[in-house]
Amino acid sequence: MEPVGVAFAALGTADLCLRYGNELVERYRVFKHAETILHDLFLRVENCWLKMKIQIEFLRSIWNTIDEQLRVHQNEILHRLEGKLCDAISTIIRAVETEKQSGTFPSQRVKIKRLSFAAFLNDRLRKTIQELQDWHSAFDPSWWIIIRISNPQVDQQLIQQPQSSGVTQPLSQLKRLRHAVSSEAEATDFRQSVFINSTVLCGERKPLPYSSLLSAQGSETKSGKLVDQMRPGKLGAPLTSIKDVRDLARVLSRVEPFTFALLSCDGVIKIYDPSGALVGFDFVFTIPDHLQNPRSLREILLTPPQAAPLNERFTLASLLSRSVFFIHASHFVHKSIRPDNVIVLQDASCQLGTPFLVGFNRFRMDTAITHRFGDDNWERNIYRHPQRQGIAPDEDFSMQHDIYSLGVVLLEIGLNTSFTWPKWRDDGCVEWIPNTDIGLMGIVELDSPSRAGSLKRKFVKMAREKLPSLMGHKYTQVVVSCLTCLDKDNDGFGDEREFEDEDGLLVGVRFIEKVLTQLHDISL
């Protein structure tokens, strides 16, 4: 379809969604004064729809600022919503007509019919709520990618939107996040500095096994904290600039943990050496309420719970992928995606828990000059694309390099194992060795140029041969798409030069379609 055709089709689909959503709520409104449980469920349906309605109306107002490929994607996802709303309306119409006919039956039969109808409404309302929430979860990434659109019309439209009620929360959060990543946002635009004193923490800082993070406690609230230490990892490597640290902290201070799978940042502590020179930064994160027992994904993969439900592993993979997407949507690249830098927090409802991406030691703005500082540590290089391995990487870092690293981690999650094993030395330090069960030893022992390509080929082969029977074909395709994201024959990402649009939206759209949507659609 031609670009103009796509634009008009999507606007038409948006209008139909608004029409059908309003109609569905009106049809349910007839039962607003029914028994309490139905009334409460109706209010939940209405609240879900109002949030979605506000977001769809905002999309219409900025439609001319949206890239063509994002328009195509938005049209497809809005079309999904249109279908769900039409089905819900048709079902309620048929049920109401059937219920009306009960008036022709004897009174006892009428009573039975009405009780049956109330039970049907209860089920239908619950199903509608679940379907709206599922759709909204799939829609979320294409909403937050708006952060990357540089056109000032987006900000002008946000200013004009109401910001007072709970249903407008997505608009308010989008506005805050766009402001946080704006190149025009100066320190004076924020009420307080992101840099904080070390006295915000109290007690002993305890290292988390197989992670660079420390667990700590807040000095005022006594709430659980995690400390992410940022230090130059290589002699001669530059310390990340104060401005970049500030910008990342601003964004992370505004995230909703359960939406983005990123922890909320309380602030950053500057670290000085005895001479007074600035040598690093400590990011302080709050552990969300009702979550506890922080463990690195590395620790979990080394001692995997055999009885963990398969759906929890899918959820773990989906949330981790979402956190990578949001980092990219906020104009950053992570550069160190591996199980050591994923913290999993547990609650009472699941065995594995909720993952959060951490370990920002090597992050940078995606438009900043990249320093080609690397290392020859095999246990880190196995998570790096061949272009980025070794002491002097061949290519500047891009979002696709993060996507490759994610693919390696998703492969580990799918195989339920760690590619590296710890070997404890007599001095108490840990030395990492390759997982001999999957045949990495011979590849790791190769010299750097040979090792880089061999590792990638090994991972792709493992994914294609072992994952289908363990995680299914759809999960397998997601992993392979990530691992081959820079291959010219990859039909999802393809040639890197095709994704050099001004706002960096095309890589994000492909990531939504080939990774996030596919993981979201996996059902058991």
XYZ file of C-alpha atoms in Angstrom:
524
model
C 0.000 0.000 0.000
C 1.269 3.484 -0.858
C 2.316 5.762 2.069
C -0.740 8.004 1.652
C -2.963 4.926 1.533
C -1.393 3.593 4.727
C -1.938 6.915 6.467
C -5.632 7.095 5.566
C -6.201 3.394 6.316
C -4.656 3.704 9.766
C -6.613 6.846 10.589
C -9.757 5.047 9.484
C -8.886 2.080 11.698
C -8.261 4.428 14.628
C -11.667 6.034 14.093
C -13.345 2.617 14.004
C -11.592 1.610 17.242
C -12.827 4.785 18.931
C -16.351 4.178 17.658
C -16.499 0.501 18.653
C -14.853 1.085 22.023
C -17.387 3.765 22.916
C -20.220 1.522 21.719
C -19.003 -1.413 23.804
C -18.870 0.705 26.953
C -22.357 2.081 26.255
C -23.781 -1.406 25.821
C -22.253 -2.500 29.105
C -23.447 0.716 30.759
C -27.008 -0.672 30.679
C -25.929 -3.057 33.428
C -24.094 -0.448 35.501
C -26.652 -0.708 38.302
C -26.594 -4.498 38.411
C -25.213 -6.465 41.336
C -21.995 -5.183 42.883
C -19.607 -7.640 41.240
C -20.887 -6.771 37.750
C -20.774 -3.067 38.564
C -17.136 -3.315 39.653
C -16.212 -5.266 36.529
C -17.940 -2.699 34.333
C -15.926 0.091 35.941
C -12.731 -1.829 35.161
C -13.760 -2.212 31.513
C -14.584 1.483 31.343
C -11.271 2.478 32.920
C -9.299 0.236 30.529
C -11.062 1.729 27.548
C -10.685 5.344 28.657
C -6.891 4.967 28.889
C -6.740 3.365 25.464
C -9.093 5.960 23.997
C -6.886 8.831 25.155
C -3.798 7.192 23.648
C -5.522 6.496 20.306
C -6.823 10.069 20.122
C -3.313 11.359 20.801
C -1.900 9.146 18.043
C -4.389 10.692 15.618
C -3.230 14.175 16.600
C 0.441 13.435 15.770
C -0.137 11.110 12.820
C 1.689 13.324 10.315
C 4.861 13.173 12.468
C 5.033 9.368 12.479
C 7.390 7.501 10.150
C 5.757 5.384 7.436
C 6.957 2.057 8.858
C 5.658 2.946 12.294
C 2.336 3.927 10.707
C 2.099 0.502 9.076
C 2.781 -1.161 12.420
C 0.286 1.044 14.253
C -2.340 0.242 11.628
C -1.815 -3.490 12.147
C -2.068 -3.321 15.921
C -5.110 -1.024 15.799
C -6.728 -3.478 13.401
C -6.269 -6.166 16.055
C -8.101 -3.991 18.556
C -10.886 -3.307 16.082
C -11.456 -7.059 15.731
C -11.533 -7.642 19.481
C -14.016 -4.799 20.032
C -16.305 -6.004 17.213
C -16.324 -9.548 18.608
C -17.158 -8.284 22.099
C -20.019 -6.125 20.793
C -21.465 -8.984 18.713
C -21.367 -11.334 21.685
C -23.165 -8.928 24.009
C -25.810 -8.130 21.354
C -26.603 -11.831 20.882
C -26.751 -12.417 24.622
C -29.095 -9.477 25.231
C -31.440 -10.650 22.481
C -31.513 -14.134 23.991
C -32.189 -12.717 27.461
C -35.099 -10.634 26.155
C -36.774 -13.773 24.855
C -36.849 -15.199 28.380
C -39.875 -13.018 29.086
C -42.029 -15.483 27.132
C -41.200 -18.340 29.513
C -42.805 -19.227 32.919
C -41.519 -17.214 35.883
C -39.287 -19.964 37.309
C -37.633 -20.394 33.954
C -37.209 -16.619 33.675
C -35.358 -16.612 36.999
C -33.041 -19.380 35.836
C -32.436 -17.560 32.564
C -31.581 -14.328 34.336
C -29.195 -16.058 36.724
C -27.562 -17.658 33.710
C -27.368 -14.274 31.983
C -25.734 -12.695 35.048
C -23.147 -15.472 35.046
C -22.571 -14.893 31.326
C -22.095 -11.155 31.864
C -19.606 -11.868 34.624
C -17.573 -14.128 32.321
C -17.880 -11.742 29.360
C -16.744 -8.740 31.374
C -13.742 -10.618 32.722
C -12.821 -11.798 29.235
C -13.169 -8.262 27.864
C -10.892 -6.905 30.607
C -8.281 -9.579 29.878
C -8.409 -8.974 26.122
C -8.101 -5.203 26.516
C -5.178 -5.608 28.908
C -3.459 -8.095 26.584
C -3.894 -5.757 23.628
C -2.609 -2.803 25.621
C 0.456 -4.773 26.675
C 1.207 -5.513 23.007
C 0.506 -1.882 22.080
C 2.783 -0.440 24.782
C 6.101 -0.622 22.862
C 4.686 1.208 19.836
C 3.476 3.894 22.254
C 6.793 4.379 24.044
C 8.775 4.487 20.806
C 7.203 7.945 20.397
C 9.974 9.046 22.788
C 12.344 8.865 19.800
C 10.303 11.089 17.457
C 12.175 14.396 17.300
C 9.359 16.455 15.738
C 8.422 19.250 18.223
C 4.762 18.861 17.246
C 4.653 15.826 19.533
C 5.585 17.972 22.537
C 3.149 20.698 21.502
C 0.323 18.164 21.411
C 1.356 16.728 24.791
C 1.175 20.183 26.357
C -2.400 20.554 25.108
C -3.552 17.238 26.587
C -5.294 17.019 30.001
C -2.880 15.770 32.652
C -5.033 15.493 35.749
C -6.772 12.105 35.918
C -5.479 8.551 36.250
C -6.574 7.632 32.735
C -4.169 10.227 31.291
C -1.181 8.681 33.074
C 0.371 7.318 29.829
C 0.357 10.862 28.406
C 1.917 12.333 31.543
C 4.605 9.675 31.625
C 5.363 10.088 27.927
C 5.733 13.829 28.457
C 8.131 13.347 31.399
C 10.243 10.808 29.527
C 10.481 12.902 26.366
C 11.584 15.832 28.488
C 14.169 13.699 30.284
C 15.844 12.631 27.020
C 15.506 16.018 25.320
C 18.778 17.644 24.295
C 17.270 20.956 25.388
C 16.576 19.795 28.939
C 19.111 21.364 31.261
C 19.701 20.725 34.920
C 17.669 23.804 35.836
C 14.593 22.158 34.294
C 14.539 19.605 37.119
C 13.623 20.353 40.688
C 16.579 18.527 42.205
C 19.863 17.040 41.114
C 20.114 13.333 40.367
C 23.397 13.275 42.293
C 22.925 12.275 45.920
C 24.987 11.788 49.063
C 26.171 8.351 50.150
C 24.270 8.848 53.421
C 21.065 7.781 51.616
C 22.302 4.249 52.295
C 22.986 2.655 55.645
C 24.495 -0.573 56.883
C 26.661 -3.012 55.007
C 26.602 -3.277 51.233
C 26.510 -6.963 50.323
C 27.614 -8.292 46.927
C 25.086 -10.305 44.945
C 26.488 -13.645 43.739
C 27.608 -13.647 40.093
C 26.833 -9.959 39.661
C 28.609 -6.623 40.062
C 25.668 -5.204 42.042
C 25.461 -4.714 45.791
C 22.382 -5.000 47.989
C 21.871 -2.257 50.573
C 19.259 -0.530 52.709
C 17.862 2.979 52.582
C 18.789 5.119 55.583
C 15.342 6.745 55.874
C 12.722 4.286 54.634
C 14.761 1.138 55.354
C 13.559 -0.114 51.984
C 15.669 -2.499 49.947
C 18.171 -0.906 47.552
C 20.483 -2.149 44.834
C 23.738 -0.374 43.999
C 25.035 -0.557 40.426
C 28.739 0.359 40.387
C 30.104 2.178 37.343
C 33.887 2.070 37.062
C 36.230 2.223 34.035
C 36.695 -1.418 33.142
C 39.963 -1.035 31.249
C 43.143 0.917 31.800
C 42.924 3.992 29.618
C 39.180 3.696 29.004
C 37.466 7.030 29.647
C 35.068 7.480 32.537
C 31.511 8.051 31.374
C 30.752 11.774 31.359
C 28.772 13.378 34.168
C 26.245 14.615 31.611
C 25.582 11.125 30.220
C 25.271 9.707 33.731
C 22.862 12.500 34.629
C 20.765 11.922 31.513
C 20.478 8.178 32.106
C 19.595 8.714 35.771
C 16.867 11.188 34.776
C 15.267 8.615 32.506
C 15.587 5.768 35.006
C 14.094 7.945 37.749
C 10.910 8.230 35.681
C 10.360 4.603 34.700
C 7.513 2.435 35.930
C 9.298 -0.814 36.890
C 6.535 -3.222 35.918
C 5.963 -1.519 32.563
C 9.594 -1.269 31.448
C 11.311 -4.052 33.456
C 13.751 -1.416 34.704
C 14.261 -0.392 38.318
C 13.512 3.170 39.395
C 16.681 5.135 40.111
C 16.854 7.120 43.365
C 19.963 8.949 42.248
C 23.691 8.616 41.642
C 26.552 8.789 44.157
C 29.840 10.217 42.859
C 32.882 8.147 43.860
C 36.253 9.845 44.498
C 39.699 8.383 45.132
C 41.885 9.565 48.075
C 43.313 12.364 45.943
C 39.837 13.752 45.283
C 39.657 12.646 41.640
C 36.317 11.416 40.340
C 36.726 7.701 39.577
C 33.198 6.355 39.232
C 29.493 6.482 39.962
C 27.077 4.364 41.990
C 23.500 4.182 40.699
C 21.045 3.553 43.549
C 17.863 1.645 42.692
C 14.798 0.921 44.821
C 13.469 -2.631 45.047
C 9.714 -2.393 44.301
C 7.219 -3.219 47.023
C 6.223 -6.879 47.319
C 9.413 -8.025 45.576
C 12.376 -9.540 47.367
C 15.313 -11.944 47.211
C 17.367 -10.316 44.428
C 19.371 -12.822 42.399
C 21.287 -12.466 39.179
C 19.992 -14.333 36.161
C 23.435 -15.956 36.056
C 22.828 -17.531 39.477
C 19.410 -18.796 38.368
C 20.816 -20.320 35.169
C 23.594 -22.037 37.135
C 21.043 -23.661 39.463
C 17.837 -23.646 37.386
C 14.605 -24.622 39.167
C 13.584 -27.692 37.185
C 9.911 -27.311 38.075
C 9.633 -23.683 36.938
C 6.589 -23.425 34.640
C 7.335 -22.882 30.967
C 5.117 -19.787 30.858
C 7.346 -18.132 33.489
C 10.377 -18.594 31.241
C 8.465 -17.020 28.354
C 7.492 -14.112 30.611
C 11.102 -13.721 31.764
C 12.275 -13.535 28.142
C 9.494 -11.128 27.160
C 10.138 -8.700 30.024
C 13.896 -8.727 29.479
C 13.365 -7.939 25.791
C 11.031 -5.109 26.760
C 13.691 -3.554 29.016
C 16.204 -3.587 26.148
C 13.628 -1.945 23.888
C 12.945 0.841 26.371
C 16.648 1.595 26.833
C 16.881 1.995 23.052
C 13.672 4.046 22.879
C 15.304 6.428 25.369
C 18.309 6.985 23.054
C 20.758 4.769 24.962
C 22.612 1.564 24.185
C 23.493 -0.808 27.030
C 26.603 -2.581 25.645
C 26.787 -5.231 28.400
C 23.687 -7.410 28.093
C 24.442 -10.730 29.745
C 22.961 -12.738 32.664
C 25.286 -11.053 35.186
C 23.512 -7.759 34.452
C 19.955 -9.003 34.877
C 18.523 -9.021 38.399
C 15.492 -11.212 39.108
C 13.237 -10.288 42.034
C 10.730 -12.749 43.445
C 7.162 -12.416 44.642
C 4.735 -14.952 46.052
C 3.019 -15.652 42.736
C 5.830 -17.270 40.725
C 8.990 -19.322 41.071
C 11.343 -17.449 38.761
C 10.360 -13.849 39.437
C 10.515 -10.567 37.511
C 13.709 -9.591 35.621
C 15.213 -6.099 35.604
C 18.059 -5.011 33.344
C 20.939 -3.399 35.277
C 24.716 -3.201 34.815
C 25.019 0.171 33.079
C 28.806 0.300 33.421
C 29.411 0.645 29.662
C 26.251 2.429 28.477
C 26.295 5.478 26.236
C 23.919 7.678 24.266
C 23.188 6.021 20.928
C 24.279 9.155 19.050
C 27.473 9.735 21.041
C 30.962 9.029 19.768
C 31.813 5.419 20.540
C 35.240 4.515 21.924
C 36.393 1.210 20.499
C 37.756 -0.063 23.791
C 37.297 -3.796 24.182
C 38.851 -6.736 25.988
C 39.720 -10.326 25.244
C 37.758 -11.884 28.105
C 36.042 -14.854 26.463
C 33.268 -14.936 29.100
C 32.204 -11.456 27.976
C 32.956 -11.862 24.296
C 30.520 -14.760 23.918
C 27.726 -12.200 24.429
C 29.172 -9.762 21.889
C 28.533 -9.718 18.172
C 31.622 -10.750 16.138
C 32.029 -7.109 15.054
C 32.415 -6.070 18.705
C 34.734 -8.763 20.086
C 38.362 -8.395 21.073
C 40.567 -5.587 22.328
C 39.882 -3.334 19.318
C 36.340 -3.953 17.983
C 35.862 -3.581 14.231
C 32.657 -1.524 14.273
C 31.065 1.294 16.254
C 28.409 0.072 18.664
C 24.790 0.112 17.491
C 21.407 -0.988 18.800
C 21.698 -4.171 16.740
C 24.733 -5.195 18.786
C 22.561 -5.074 21.922
C 19.926 -7.134 20.100
C 22.532 -9.797 19.307
C 23.562 -9.943 22.980
C 19.910 -10.304 23.954
C 19.664 -13.249 21.560
C 22.493 -15.068 23.352
C 20.785 -14.539 26.729
C 17.413 -15.675 25.331
C 19.178 -18.802 24.069
C 20.448 -19.506 27.595
C 16.951 -18.961 29.024
C 15.503 -21.335 26.429
C 18.105 -24.025 27.114
C 17.776 -23.386 30.866
C 21.527 -23.303 31.376
C 24.474 -20.934 31.737
C 27.120 -20.845 29.024
C 29.760 -20.102 31.679
C 30.519 -22.013 34.865
C 32.339 -20.705 37.962
C 35.496 -22.367 39.234
C 36.556 -21.200 42.674
C 40.269 -20.713 43.273
C 42.097 -21.229 46.553
C 42.272 -17.454 47.077
C 38.454 -17.235 47.074
C 38.216 -15.615 43.645
C 36.159 -17.085 40.851
C 37.513 -18.145 37.481
C 35.058 -18.746 34.650
C 35.205 -21.825 32.429
C 33.083 -22.719 29.383
C 30.034 -24.945 29.782
C 31.461 -28.254 28.557
C 27.993 -29.774 28.068
C 27.325 -27.603 25.013
C 30.733 -27.798 23.346
C 32.062 -24.265 23.873
C 35.533 -25.244 25.098
C 37.084 -25.828 21.678
C 35.662 -22.592 20.258
C 36.741 -20.453 23.220
C 40.324 -21.694 22.852
C 40.544 -20.352 19.277
C 42.275 -17.033 18.604
C 40.031 -13.962 18.573
C 39.232 -13.613 14.825
C 38.353 -17.305 14.418
C 36.492 -17.465 17.720
C 34.140 -14.579 16.952
C 32.505 -16.063 13.868
C 32.566 -19.615 15.229
C 30.669 -18.614 18.357
C 27.917 -16.949 16.365
C 27.529 -19.955 14.058
C 27.488 -22.272 17.079
C 24.716 -20.283 18.786
C 22.543 -20.123 15.664
C 22.964 -23.885 15.148
C 22.091 -24.604 18.794
C 18.996 -22.416 18.586
C 17.698 -24.085 15.435
C 18.391 -27.624 16.609
C 17.595 -27.552 20.328
C 15.058 -24.808 21.013
C 12.053 -26.046 18.958
C 11.476 -29.073 21.208
C 12.033 -27.035 24.369
C 10.410 -23.653 23.673
C 8.564 -24.011 20.368
C 9.142 -22.661 16.870
C 8.036 -19.085 17.583
C 10.536 -18.630 20.441
C 13.218 -20.259 18.279
C 12.583 -17.762 15.490
C 12.858 -14.852 17.932
C 16.270 -16.050 19.125
C 17.541 -16.677 15.586
C 16.283 -13.240 14.479
C 18.275 -11.607 17.288
C 21.431 -13.617 16.596
C 21.311 -12.845 12.859
C 20.034 -9.268 13.151
C 23.066 -7.883 11.285
C 23.081 -10.539 8.566
C 22.133 -9.078 5.195
C 19.816 -12.015 4.463
C 17.866 -11.590 7.719
C 14.301 -10.891 6.590
C 13.498 -9.158 9.877
C 16.363 -6.712 10.341
C 18.467 -7.106 7.205
C 21.079 -4.648 5.995
C 22.064 -2.180 8.737
C 22.193 0.646 6.180
C 18.434 0.322 5.646
C 17.823 1.435 9.231
C 19.655 4.745 9.251
C 16.556 6.935 9.559
C 16.875 10.247 11.385
C 15.138 9.198 14.610
C 16.318 5.574 14.669
C 12.727 4.347 14.548
C 13.076 1.564 11.997
C 15.234 -0.697 14.170
C 12.739 -0.171 16.987
C 9.752 -1.034 14.786
C 11.439 -4.208 13.550
C 12.326 -5.148 17.127
C 8.685 -4.735 18.148
C 7.479 -6.878 15.244
C 10.140 -9.604 15.266
C 10.811 -9.903 18.992
C 8.331 -8.233 21.350
C 5.131 -9.076 19.459
C 6.242 -12.652 18.810
C 7.084 -13.254 22.471
C 3.831 -11.598 23.556
C 1.800 -13.864 21.256
C 3.272 -17.100 22.616
C 0.541 -18.847 24.597
C 0.360 -22.193 26.383
